[in-house]
PDB file of C-alpha atoms in Angstrom:
ATOM      1  CA  MET A   1      63.597 -60.021 287.727  1.00  0.00           C
ATOM      2  CA  THR A   2      63.247 -57.629 284.789  1.00  0.00           C
ATOM      3  CA  GLN A   3      59.773 -56.604 285.949  1.00  0.00           C
ATOM      4  CA  LEU A   4      61.045 -55.890 289.464  1.00  0.00           C
ATOM      5  CA  LEU A   5      63.767 -53.633 288.085  1.00  0.00           C
ATOM      6  CA  ALA A   6      61.331 -51.803 285.803  1.00  0.00           C
ATOM      7  CA  LYS A   7      58.908 -50.774 288.561  1.00  0.00           C
ATOM      8  CA  PRO A   8      61.262 -48.286 290.299  1.00  0.00           C
ATOM      9  CA  GLN A   9      62.018 -46.695 286.920  1.00  0.00           C
ATOM     10  CA  GLU A  10      58.298 -46.304 286.124  1.00  0.00           C
ATOM     11  CA  SER A  11      57.557 -44.762 289.507  1.00  0.00           C
ATOM     12  CA  LYS A  12      60.510 -42.444 289.111  1.00  0.00           C
ATOM     13  CA  ALA A  13      59.316 -41.358 285.650  1.00  0.00           C
ATOM     14  CA  ALA A  14      55.788 -40.730 286.995  1.00  0.00           C
ATOM     15  CA  THR A  15      57.075 -38.355 289.667  1.00  0.00           C
ATOM     16  CA  PRO A  16      56.819 -34.729 288.395  1.00  0.00           C
ATOM     17  CA  THR A  17      59.988 -32.739 288.275  1.00  0.00           C
ATOM     18  CA  PRO A  18      60.276 -29.433 290.194  1.00  0.00           C
ATOM     19  CA  ALA A  19      59.863 -27.511 286.927  1.00  0.00           C
ATOM     20  CA  GLU A  20      56.666 -29.391 286.051  1.00  0.00           C
ATOM     21  CA  HIS A  21      55.348 -28.867 289.574  1.00  0.00           C
ATOM     22  CA  THR A  22      56.013 -25.123 289.279  1.00  0.00           C
ATOM     23  CA  ALA A  23      54.309 -24.979 285.862  1.00  0.00           C
ATOM     24  CA  ARG A  24      51.226 -26.798 287.172  1.00  0.00           C
ATOM     25  CA  ARG A  25      51.028 -24.528 290.181  1.00  0.00           C
ATOM     26  CA  ARG A  26      51.346 -21.435 287.965  1.00  0.00           C
ATOM     27  CA  ALA A  27      48.618 -22.744 285.646  1.00  0.00           C
ATOM     28  CA  LEU A  28      46.340 -23.371 288.636  1.00  0.00           C
ATOM     29  CA  LEU A  29      46.918 -19.874 289.997  1.00  0.00           C
ATOM     30  CA  GLU A  30      46.244 -18.353 286.576  1.00  0.00           C
ATOM     31  CA  TRP A  31      43.004 -20.361 286.313  1.00  0.00           C
ATOM     32  CA  ILE A  32      41.896 -19.167 289.755  1.00  0.00           C
ATOM     33  CA  ALA A  33      42.806 -15.554 288.982  1.00  0.00           C
ATOM     34  CA  ILE A  34      40.999 -15.501 285.609  1.00  0.00           C
ATOM     35  CA  HIS A  35      37.836 -17.118 286.967  1.00  0.00           C
ATOM     36  CA  SER A  36      37.878 -14.857 290.022  1.00  0.00           C
ATOM     37  CA  LEU A  37      37.992 -11.799 287.773  1.00  0.00           C
ATOM     38  CA  GLY A  38      35.196 -13.267 285.637  1.00  0.00           C
ATOM     39  CA  ILE A  39      33.011 -13.895 288.692  1.00  0.00           C
ATOM     40  CA  ALA A  40      33.718 -10.390 290.015  1.00  0.00           C
ATOM     41  CA  ALA A  41      32.801  -8.834 286.666  1.00  0.00           C
ATOM     42  CA  ALA A  42      29.623 -10.937 286.460  1.00  0.00           C
ATOM     43  CA  LEU A  43      28.585  -9.839 289.949  1.00  0.00           C
ATOM     44  CA  PHE A  44      29.374  -6.213 289.099  1.00  0.00           C
ATOM     45  CA  PHE A  45      26.919  -6.274 286.178  1.00  0.00           C
ATOM     46  CA  THR A  46      24.352  -8.645 287.699  1.00  0.00           C
ATOM     47  CA  LEU A  47      23.858  -7.300 291.229  1.00  0.00           C
ATOM     48  CA  PRO A  48      22.245  -3.981 290.154  1.00  0.00           C
ATOM     49  CA  PHE A  49      19.642  -5.900 288.161  1.00  0.00           C
ATOM     50  CA  VAL A  50      19.051  -8.271 291.096  1.00  0.00           C
ATOM     51  CA  PHE A  51      18.583  -5.247 293.362  1.00  0.00           C
ATOM     52  CA  VAL A  52      16.045  -3.727 290.978  1.00  0.00           C
ATOM     53  CA  LEU A  53      14.194  -7.036 290.655  1.00  0.00           C
ATOM     54  CA  LEU A  54      14.013  -7.631 294.420  1.00  0.00           C
ATOM     55  CA  THR A  55      12.929  -4.049 295.092  1.00  0.00           C
ATOM     56  CA  SER A  56      10.147  -4.387 292.513  1.00  0.00           C
ATOM     57  CA  LEU A  57       8.711  -7.260 294.560  1.00  0.00           C
ATOM     58  CA  MET A  58       8.732  -5.401 297.892  1.00  0.00           C
ATOM     59  CA  SER A  59       5.965  -3.492 299.568  1.00  0.00           C
ATOM     60  CA  ASP A  60       6.039   0.296 299.531  1.00  0.00           C
ATOM     61  CA  SER A  61       7.146   0.472 303.165  1.00  0.00           C
ATOM     62  CA  GLN A  62      10.034  -1.960 302.657  1.00  0.00           C
ATOM     63  CA  ALA A  63      11.388  -0.519 299.395  1.00  0.00           C
ATOM     64  CA  LEU A  64      14.856   1.080 299.712  1.00  0.00           C
ATOM     65  CA  SER A  65      15.163  -0.130 303.300  1.00  0.00           C
ATOM     66  CA  ARG A  66      18.070  -2.141 304.688  1.00  0.00           C
ATOM     67  CA  ASP A  67      16.247  -5.376 303.925  1.00  0.00           C
ATOM     68  CA  LEU A  68      17.446  -6.991 300.715  1.00  0.00           C
ATOM     69  CA  ILE A  69      14.901  -9.824 300.567  1.00  0.00           C
ATOM     70  CA  PRO A  70      11.177  -8.995 300.347  1.00  0.00           C
ATOM     71  CA  HIS A  71       9.171  -9.922 303.434  1.00  0.00           C
ATOM     72  CA  THR A  72       6.206 -10.645 301.175  1.00  0.00           C
ATOM     73  CA  TRP A  73       6.558 -11.143 297.437  1.00  0.00           C
ATOM     74  CA  GLU A  74       4.343  -8.444 295.937  1.00  0.00           C
ATOM     75  CA  TRP A  75       3.755  -9.771 292.422  1.00  0.00           C
ATOM     76  CA  GLY A  76       0.788  -7.445 292.174  1.00  0.00           C
ATOM     77  CA  ASN A  77       3.194  -4.530 291.674  1.00  0.00           C
ATOM     78  CA  TYR A  78       3.509  -5.497 288.011  1.00  0.00           C
ATOM     79  CA  ALA A  79      -0.265  -5.503 287.593  1.00  0.00           C
ATOM     80  CA  LYS A  80      -0.377  -2.000 289.112  1.00  0.00           C
ATOM     81  CA  VAL A  81       2.213  -0.838 286.591  1.00  0.00           C
ATOM     82  CA  PHE A  82       0.124  -2.093 283.675  1.00  0.00           C
ATOM     83  CA  ASP A  83      -2.916  -0.362 285.180  1.00  0.00           C
ATOM     84  CA  THR A  84      -1.079   2.963 285.012  1.00  0.00           C
ATOM     85  CA  PRO A  85      -2.738   5.163 282.361  1.00  0.00           C
ATOM     86  CA  GLY A  86      -0.690   5.239 279.202  1.00  0.00           C
ATOM     87  CA  PHE A  87       1.703   2.379 279.997  1.00  0.00           C
ATOM     88  CA  LEU A  88       0.255   0.001 277.387  1.00  0.00           C
ATOM     89  CA  THR A  89       0.314   2.846 274.857  1.00  0.00           C
ATOM     90  CA  TRP A  90       4.009   3.367 275.571  1.00  0.00           C
ATOM     91  CA  TRP A  91       4.562  -0.347 274.968  1.00  0.00           C
ATOM     92  CA  LYS A  92       2.750  -0.219 271.628  1.00  0.00           C
ATOM     93  CA  ASN A  93       4.642   2.879 270.496  1.00  0.00           C
ATOM     94  CA  THR A  94       7.978   1.363 271.473  1.00  0.00           C
ATOM     95  CA  LEU A  95       7.253  -1.873 269.622  1.00  0.00           C
ATOM     96  CA  ILE A  96       6.273   0.078 266.501  1.00  0.00           C
ATOM     97  CA  TYR A  97       9.317   2.331 266.731  1.00  0.00           C
ATOM     98  CA  ALA A  98      11.818  -0.458 267.445  1.00  0.00           C
ATOM     99  CA  GLY A  99      10.279  -3.124 265.196  1.00  0.00           C
ATOM    100  CA  LEU A 100       9.466  -1.026 262.140  1.00  0.00           C
ATOM    101  CA  GLY A 101      12.665   0.993 262.494  1.00  0.00           C
ATOM    102  CA  THR A 102      14.768  -2.175 262.626  1.00  0.00           C
ATOM    103  CA  VAL A 103      13.145  -3.634 259.523  1.00  0.00           C
ATOM    104  CA  LEU A 104      13.545  -0.405 257.545  1.00  0.00           C
ATOM    105  CA  THR A 105      17.170   0.014 258.618  1.00  0.00           C
ATOM    106  CA  VAL A 106      18.165  -3.532 257.671  1.00  0.00           C
ATOM    107  CA  VAL A 107      16.334  -3.507 254.328  1.00  0.00           C
ATOM    108  CA  SER A 108      17.744  -0.134 253.290  1.00  0.00           C
ATOM    109  CA  SER A 109      21.304  -0.755 254.523  1.00  0.00           C
ATOM    110  CA  ILE A 110      21.913  -4.152 252.897  1.00  0.00           C
ATOM    111  CA  PRO A 111      22.041  -2.967 249.243  1.00  0.00           C
ATOM    112  CA  VAL A 112      24.369  -0.081 250.082  1.00  0.00           C
ATOM    113  CA  ALA A 113      26.685  -2.320 252.097  1.00  0.00           C
ATOM    114  CA  TYR A 114      26.666  -4.915 249.309  1.00  0.00           C
ATOM    115  CA  ALA A 115      27.632  -2.301 246.734  1.00  0.00           C
ATOM    116  CA  LEU A 116      30.466  -0.960 248.885  1.00  0.00           C
ATOM    117  CA  ALA A 117      31.767  -4.462 249.589  1.00  0.00           C
ATOM    118  CA  LYS A 118      31.497  -6.227 246.227  1.00  0.00           C
ATOM    119  CA  PHE A 119      31.213  -3.628 243.460  1.00  0.00           C
ATOM    120  CA  ARG A 120      34.225  -1.921 241.900  1.00  0.00           C
ATOM    121  CA  PHE A 121      33.386   1.612 240.825  1.00  0.00           C
ATOM    122  CA  ARG A 122      35.016   5.012 240.799  1.00  0.00           C
ATOM    123  CA  GLY A 123      34.482   6.864 244.070  1.00  0.00           C
ATOM    124  CA  ARG A 124      33.842   3.763 246.173  1.00  0.00           C
ATOM    125  CA  ASN A 125      36.456   4.707 248.754  1.00  0.00           C
ATOM    126  CA  LEU A 126      35.068   8.252 248.880  1.00  0.00           C
ATOM    127  CA  ALA A 127      31.572   6.883 249.484  1.00  0.00           C
ATOM    128  CA  LEU A 128      32.914   4.698 252.298  1.00  0.00           C
ATOM    129  CA  MET A 129      34.652   7.689 253.855  1.00  0.00           C
ATOM    130  CA  LEU A 130      31.374   9.638 253.728  1.00  0.00           C
ATOM    131  CA  VAL A 131      29.631   6.788 255.549  1.00  0.00           C
ATOM    132  CA  ILE A 132      32.333   6.769 258.236  1.00  0.00           C
ATOM    133  CA  SER A 133      32.086  10.565 258.516  1.00  0.00           C
ATOM    134  CA  MET A 134      28.352  10.287 259.133  1.00  0.00           C
ATOM    135  CA  MET A 135      29.076   7.865 261.964  1.00  0.00           C
ATOM    136  CA  MET A 136      31.285  10.490 263.616  1.00  0.00           C
ATOM    137  CA  LEU A 137      28.663  13.240 263.322  1.00  0.00           C
ATOM    138  CA  PRO A 138      26.825  13.700 266.660  1.00  0.00           C
ATOM    139  CA  PRO A 139      23.021  13.836 266.287  1.00  0.00           C
ATOM    140  CA  GLN A 140      22.927  16.989 268.419  1.00  0.00           C
ATOM    141  CA  VAL A 141      24.666  18.873 265.602  1.00  0.00           C
ATOM    142  CA  VAL A 142      21.782  18.436 263.157  1.00  0.00           C
ATOM    143  CA  VAL A 143      18.874  18.261 265.613  1.00  0.00           C
ATOM    144  CA  ILE A 144      17.760  21.891 265.067  1.00  0.00           C
ATOM    145  CA  PRO A 145      17.566  21.858 261.232  1.00  0.00           C
ATOM    146  CA  MET A 146      16.041  18.372 261.294  1.00  0.00           C
ATOM    147  CA  TYR A 147      13.410  19.441 263.809  1.00  0.00           C
ATOM    148  CA  LEU A 148      12.547  22.501 261.749  1.00  0.00           C
ATOM    149  CA  PHE A 149      12.186  20.313 258.668  1.00  0.00           C
ATOM    150  CA  TRP A 150       9.970  17.671 260.256  1.00  0.00           C
ATOM    151  CA  ALA A 151       7.962  20.004 262.497  1.00  0.00           C
ATOM    152  CA  LYS A 152       7.597  23.142 260.386  1.00  0.00           C
ATOM    153  CA  GLN A 153       7.751  21.837 256.827  1.00  0.00           C
ATOM    154  CA  LEU A 154       6.018  18.455 257.185  1.00  0.00           C
ATOM    155  CA  ASP A 155       4.042  19.123 260.409  1.00  0.00           C
ATOM    156  CA  LEU A 156       4.960  15.731 261.937  1.00  0.00           C
ATOM    157  CA  SER A 157       5.864  16.915 265.429  1.00  0.00           C
ATOM    158  CA  GLY A 158       4.091  15.083 268.221  1.00  0.00           C
ATOM    159  CA  SER A 159       4.650  11.714 266.542  1.00  0.00           C
ATOM    160  CA  LEU A 160       7.377   9.126 266.047  1.00  0.00           C
ATOM    161  CA  TRP A 161       7.412   9.369 262.246  1.00  0.00           C
ATOM    162  CA  PRO A 162      10.338  11.833 262.185  1.00  0.00           C
ATOM    163  CA  LEU A 163      12.349   9.048 263.845  1.00  0.00           C
ATOM    164  CA  ILE A 164      11.025   6.126 261.776  1.00  0.00           C
ATOM    165  CA  ILE A 165      10.998   7.558 258.237  1.00  0.00           C
ATOM    166  CA  PRO A 166      14.767   8.384 258.092  1.00  0.00           C
ATOM    167  CA  MET A 167      15.531   4.729 258.850  1.00  0.00           C
ATOM    168  CA  ALA A 168      14.143   3.840 255.422  1.00  0.00           C
ATOM    169  CA  PHE A 169      17.179   5.592 253.900  1.00  0.00           C
ATOM    170  CA  GLY A 170      19.839   3.577 255.701  1.00  0.00           C
ATOM    171  CA  ASP A 171      21.986   4.064 258.769  1.00  0.00           C
ATOM    172  CA  ALA A 172      25.698   4.830 258.618  1.00  0.00           C
ATOM    173  CA  PHE A 173      26.699   2.456 261.409  1.00  0.00           C
ATOM    174  CA  SER A 174      24.566  -0.383 260.003  1.00  0.00           C
ATOM    175  CA  ILE A 175      25.968   0.125 256.500  1.00  0.00           C
ATOM    176  CA  PHE A 176      29.547   0.102 257.780  1.00  0.00           C
ATOM    177  CA  LEU A 177      29.014  -2.979 259.963  1.00  0.00           C
ATOM    178  CA  LEU A 178      27.327  -4.906 257.150  1.00  0.00           C
ATOM    179  CA  ARG A 179      29.981  -3.847 254.664  1.00  0.00           C
ATOM    180  CA  GLN A 180      32.718  -5.146 256.956  1.00  0.00           C
ATOM    181  CA  PHE A 181      30.906  -8.465 257.283  1.00  0.00           C
ATOM    182  CA  LEU A 182      30.226  -8.828 253.555  1.00  0.00           C
ATOM    183  CA  THR A 183      33.926  -8.417 252.794  1.00  0.00           C
ATOM    184  CA  THR A 184      34.516 -11.702 254.650  1.00  0.00           C
ATOM    185  CA  ILE A 185      32.397 -13.546 252.046  1.00  0.00           C
ATOM    186  CA  PRO A 186      34.759 -14.782 249.291  1.00  0.00           C
ATOM    187  CA  ASP A 187      34.278 -13.143 245.910  1.00  0.00           C
ATOM    188  CA  GLU A 188      34.351 -16.584 244.287  1.00  0.00           C
ATOM    189  CA  TYR A 189      30.789 -17.255 245.460  1.00  0.00           C
ATOM    190  CA  VAL A 190      29.561 -14.043 243.851  1.00  0.00           C
ATOM    191  CA  ASP A 191      31.489 -14.709 240.636  1.00  0.00           C
ATOM    192  CA  ALA A 192      30.153 -18.272 240.455  1.00  0.00           C
ATOM    193  CA  ALA A 193      26.581 -17.037 240.819  1.00  0.00           C
ATOM    194  CA  LYS A 194      27.059 -14.526 238.021  1.00  0.00           C
ATOM    195  CA  VAL A 195      28.590 -17.206 235.781  1.00  0.00           C
ATOM    196  CA  ASP A 196      25.435 -19.277 236.348  1.00  0.00           C
ATOM    197  CA  GLY A 197      23.387 -16.387 235.047  1.00  0.00           C
ATOM    198  CA  CYS A 198      22.350 -14.624 238.265  1.00  0.00           C
ATOM    199  CA  GLY A 199      22.055 -10.870 238.179  1.00  0.00           C
ATOM    200  CA  ASP A 200      23.221  -8.601 240.976  1.00  0.00           C
ATOM    201  CA  VAL A 201      19.867  -8.620 242.765  1.00  0.00           C
ATOM    202  CA  ARG A 202      19.444 -12.386 242.546  1.00  0.00           C
ATOM    203  CA  THR A 203      23.033 -12.934 243.663  1.00  0.00           C
ATOM    204  CA  LEU A 204      22.369 -10.752 246.667  1.00  0.00           C
ATOM    205  CA  LEU A 205      19.137 -12.536 247.579  1.00  0.00           C
ATOM    206  CA  LYS A 206      20.145 -16.130 246.843  1.00  0.00           C
ATOM    207  CA  VAL A 207      23.846 -16.231 247.670  1.00  0.00           C
ATOM    208  CA  VAL A 208      24.989 -13.326 249.796  1.00  0.00           C
ATOM    209  CA  LEU A 209      22.089 -12.905 252.237  1.00  0.00           C
ATOM    210  CA  PRO A 210      22.026 -16.559 253.418  1.00  0.00           C
ATOM    211  CA  MET A 211      25.752 -16.312 254.143  1.00  0.00           C
ATOM    212  CA  ALA A 212      25.379 -12.930 255.851  1.00  0.00           C
ATOM    213  CA  ARG A 213      22.779 -13.926 258.423  1.00  0.00           C
ATOM    214  CA  PRO A 214      25.070 -13.390 261.458  1.00  0.00           C
ATOM    215  CA  GLY A 215      25.983  -9.894 260.280  1.00  0.00           C
ATOM    216  CA  ILE A 216      22.350  -9.033 259.559  1.00  0.00           C
ATOM    217  CA  ALA A 217      21.345 -10.339 262.983  1.00  0.00           C
ATOM    218  CA  ALA A 218      24.003  -8.182 264.654  1.00  0.00           C
ATOM    219  CA  VAL A 219      22.851  -5.062 262.798  1.00  0.00           C
ATOM    220  CA  ALA A 220      19.198  -5.787 263.585  1.00  0.00           C
ATOM    221  CA  LEU A 221      19.944  -6.250 267.284  1.00  0.00           C
ATOM    222  CA  PHE A 222      22.017  -3.078 267.459  1.00  0.00           C
ATOM    223  CA  GLN A 223      19.228  -1.094 265.832  1.00  0.00           C
ATOM    224  CA  PHE A 224      16.520  -2.693 267.970  1.00  0.00           C
ATOM    225  CA  PHE A 225      18.409  -1.952 271.187  1.00  0.00           C
ATOM    226  CA  TYR A 226      19.037   1.624 270.083  1.00  0.00           C
ATOM    227  CA  ALA A 227      15.390   2.289 269.232  1.00  0.00           C
ATOM    228  CA  TRP A 228      14.085   0.536 272.347  1.00  0.00           C
ATOM    229  CA  ASN A 229      16.283   2.592 274.656  1.00  0.00           C
ATOM    230  CA  ASP A 230      16.144   5.846 272.692  1.00  0.00           C
ATOM    231  CA  TYR A 231      15.251   8.766 274.953  1.00  0.00           C
ATOM    232  CA  PHE A 232      16.652  11.727 273.044  1.00  0.00           C
ATOM    233  CA  GLY A 233      14.578  11.273 269.875  1.00  0.00           C
ATOM    234  CA  PRO A 234      11.152  10.868 271.521  1.00  0.00           C
ATOM    235  CA  GLN A 235      11.939  13.783 273.816  1.00  0.00           C
ATOM    236  CA  ILE A 236      12.553  16.041 270.805  1.00  0.00           C
ATOM    237  CA  TYR A 237       9.658  15.015 268.557  1.00  0.00           C
ATOM    238  CA  ALA A 238       7.005  13.355 270.756  1.00  0.00           C
ATOM    239  CA  SER A 239       7.196  15.125 274.119  1.00  0.00           C
ATOM    240  CA  GLU A 240       4.193  17.337 273.390  1.00  0.00           C
ATOM    241  CA  ASN A 241       1.922  14.341 272.717  1.00  0.00           C
ATOM    242  CA  PRO A 242       1.627  11.756 275.547  1.00  0.00           C
ATOM    243  CA  GLY A 243      -0.058   9.380 273.117  1.00  0.00           C
ATOM    244  CA  ALA A 244       3.213   9.084 271.157  1.00  0.00           C
ATOM    245  CA  TRP A 245       5.555   8.511 274.103  1.00  0.00           C
ATOM    246  CA  THR A 246       7.795   5.471 274.223  1.00  0.00           C
ATOM    247  CA  LEU A 247       8.742   3.424 277.271  1.00  0.00           C
ATOM    248  CA  SER A 248      12.088   5.161 277.751  1.00  0.00           C
ATOM    249  CA  TYR A 249      10.471   8.601 277.806  1.00  0.00           C
ATOM    250  CA  GLY A 250       7.303   7.524 279.589  1.00  0.00           C
ATOM    251  CA  LEU A 251       9.319   5.886 282.348  1.00  0.00           C
ATOM    252  CA  GLU A 252      10.621   9.310 283.341  1.00  0.00           C
ATOM    253  CA  SER A 253       7.084  10.634 283.811  1.00  0.00           C
ATOM    254  CA  PHE A 254       6.147   7.388 285.579  1.00  0.00           C
ATOM    255  CA  LYS A 255       8.962   7.959 288.057  1.00  0.00           C
ATOM    256  CA  GLY A 256       7.753  11.517 288.583  1.00  0.00           C
ATOM    257  CA  ALA A 257       4.205  10.322 289.249  1.00  0.00           C
ATOM    258  CA  HIS A 258       5.362   7.561 291.619  1.00  0.00           C
ATOM    259  CA  HIS A 259       8.397   9.249 293.156  1.00  0.00           C
ATOM    260  CA  THR A 260       7.657   7.759 296.572  1.00  0.00           C
ATOM    261  CA  ASP A 261       6.555   4.308 295.327  1.00  0.00           C
ATOM    262  CA  TRP A 262       9.977   2.957 294.477  1.00  0.00           C
ATOM    263  CA  ASN A 263       8.655  -0.584 294.287  1.00  0.00           C
ATOM    264  CA  LEU A 264       6.357   0.388 291.393  1.00  0.00           C
ATOM    265  CA  THR A 265       9.125   2.397 289.740  1.00  0.00           C
ATOM    266  CA  MET A 266      11.452  -0.602 289.902  1.00  0.00           C
ATOM    267  CA  ALA A 267       8.695  -2.886 288.579  1.00  0.00           C
ATOM    268  CA  ALA A 268       8.225  -0.569 285.589  1.00  0.00           C
ATOM    269  CA  THR A 269      12.003  -0.575 285.045  1.00  0.00           C
ATOM    270  CA  VAL A 270      12.071  -4.382 284.996  1.00  0.00           C
ATOM    271  CA  LEU A 271       9.254  -4.458 282.441  1.00  0.00           C
ATOM    272  CA  VAL A 272      11.198  -2.049 280.222  1.00  0.00           C
ATOM    273  CA  MET A 273      14.438  -4.058 280.465  1.00  0.00           C
ATOM    274  CA  ALA A 274      12.940  -7.550 280.181  1.00  0.00           C
ATOM    275  CA  PRO A 275      12.263  -7.614 276.389  1.00  0.00           C
ATOM    276  CA  VAL A 276      15.791  -6.448 275.558  1.00  0.00           C
ATOM    277  CA  ILE A 277      17.320  -9.059 277.860  1.00  0.00           C
ATOM    278  CA  LEU A 278      15.180 -11.846 276.374  1.00  0.00           C
ATOM    279  CA  VAL A 279      15.972 -10.827 272.795  1.00  0.00           C
ATOM    280  CA  PHE A 280      19.698 -10.763 273.495  1.00  0.00           C
ATOM    281  CA  PHE A 281      19.541 -14.067 275.410  1.00  0.00           C
ATOM    282  CA  PHE A 282      18.010 -15.957 272.486  1.00  0.00           C
ATOM    283  CA  ALA A 283      20.045 -14.197 269.767  1.00  0.00           C
ATOM    284  CA  GLN A 284      23.412 -13.783 271.469  1.00  0.00           C
ATOM    285  CA  LYS A 285      25.122 -16.505 269.404  1.00  0.00           C
ATOM    286  CA  ALA A 286      24.319 -14.824 266.090  1.00  0.00           C
ATOM    287  CA  PHE A 287      25.055 -11.415 267.600  1.00  0.00           C
ATOM    288  CA  VAL A 288      28.516 -12.351 268.859  1.00  0.00           C
ATOM    289  CA  GLU A 289      29.376 -14.193 265.626  1.00  0.00           C
ATOM    290  CA  GLY A 290      28.308 -11.251 263.501  1.00  0.00           C
ATOM    291  CA  VAL A 291      30.254  -8.693 265.525  1.00  0.00           C
ATOM    292  CA  THR A 292      33.360 -10.902 265.637  1.00  0.00           C
ATOM    293  CA  LEU A 293      33.520 -11.621 261.906  1.00  0.00           C
ATOM    294  CA  THR A 294      33.183  -7.957 260.921  1.00  0.00           C
ATOM    295  CA  GLY A 295      36.825  -7.387 261.855  1.00  0.00           C
ATOM    296  CA  VAL A 296      38.316 -10.339 259.972  1.00  0.00           C
ATOM    297  CA  LYS A 297      38.846  -8.544 256.673  1.00  0.00           C
ATOM    298  CA  GLY A 298      38.897  -4.841 255.859  1.00  0.00           C
TER     299      GLY A 298
END
């Protein structure tokens, strides 16, 4: 008899109240709205790349027509791009510029960021303000005196060295980003290393750098993306020498030479974008972690 009386109470308790039903419905609508916005944003950024990729696989007569799917998949378009005179040279120059520039920037920026984050010295705040001021200075402001210095005084015009050599002296944005990340590392680790007999250099190499890998990865990716996509610098210093062109600058001349062959132009564009996309795809976890943690502590 007790069990029979308990069943109606259990079924009554299991029935959601109007307030709970309204809350569940609101949560469902919010979930649908958020995911709909996410899908719309993903399509907004993805569809242009899909269009470029599909166009690169079309024939010349079908490119930029109303057809969105290639009638025949012309994979040979990519081979034609590589057969274009100078394209492999642009690849080599871009790899040297982006790779060597990234290494120099990271190596030269880490000690400065470490000093600004962990050392206590007179004028530290002034030095940090100077770094921030350099970030706000547009490169167009100093392009004329810098060009006169590299081209007239050192005779390095027609090459990428005027863009690579300055990276060996640090980058304001990289220093600031690394400094912000290093401030998130507790000072107790640094103090403990010094108590154990480690000097400043050994503390940096053995303690700080292993803990700062996400921040270093973020800085390296930022610098690599900047150098890979840089158009302004090669246009200023390397435009007079086709043998020193990078992909970003050479792609403009490629488009001019193949202004009617949009399928080949799109294929060249895909080849320029592909390395950056692959690098970000495999390193996005460290990149996002490094960028996120830089704002934890000022």
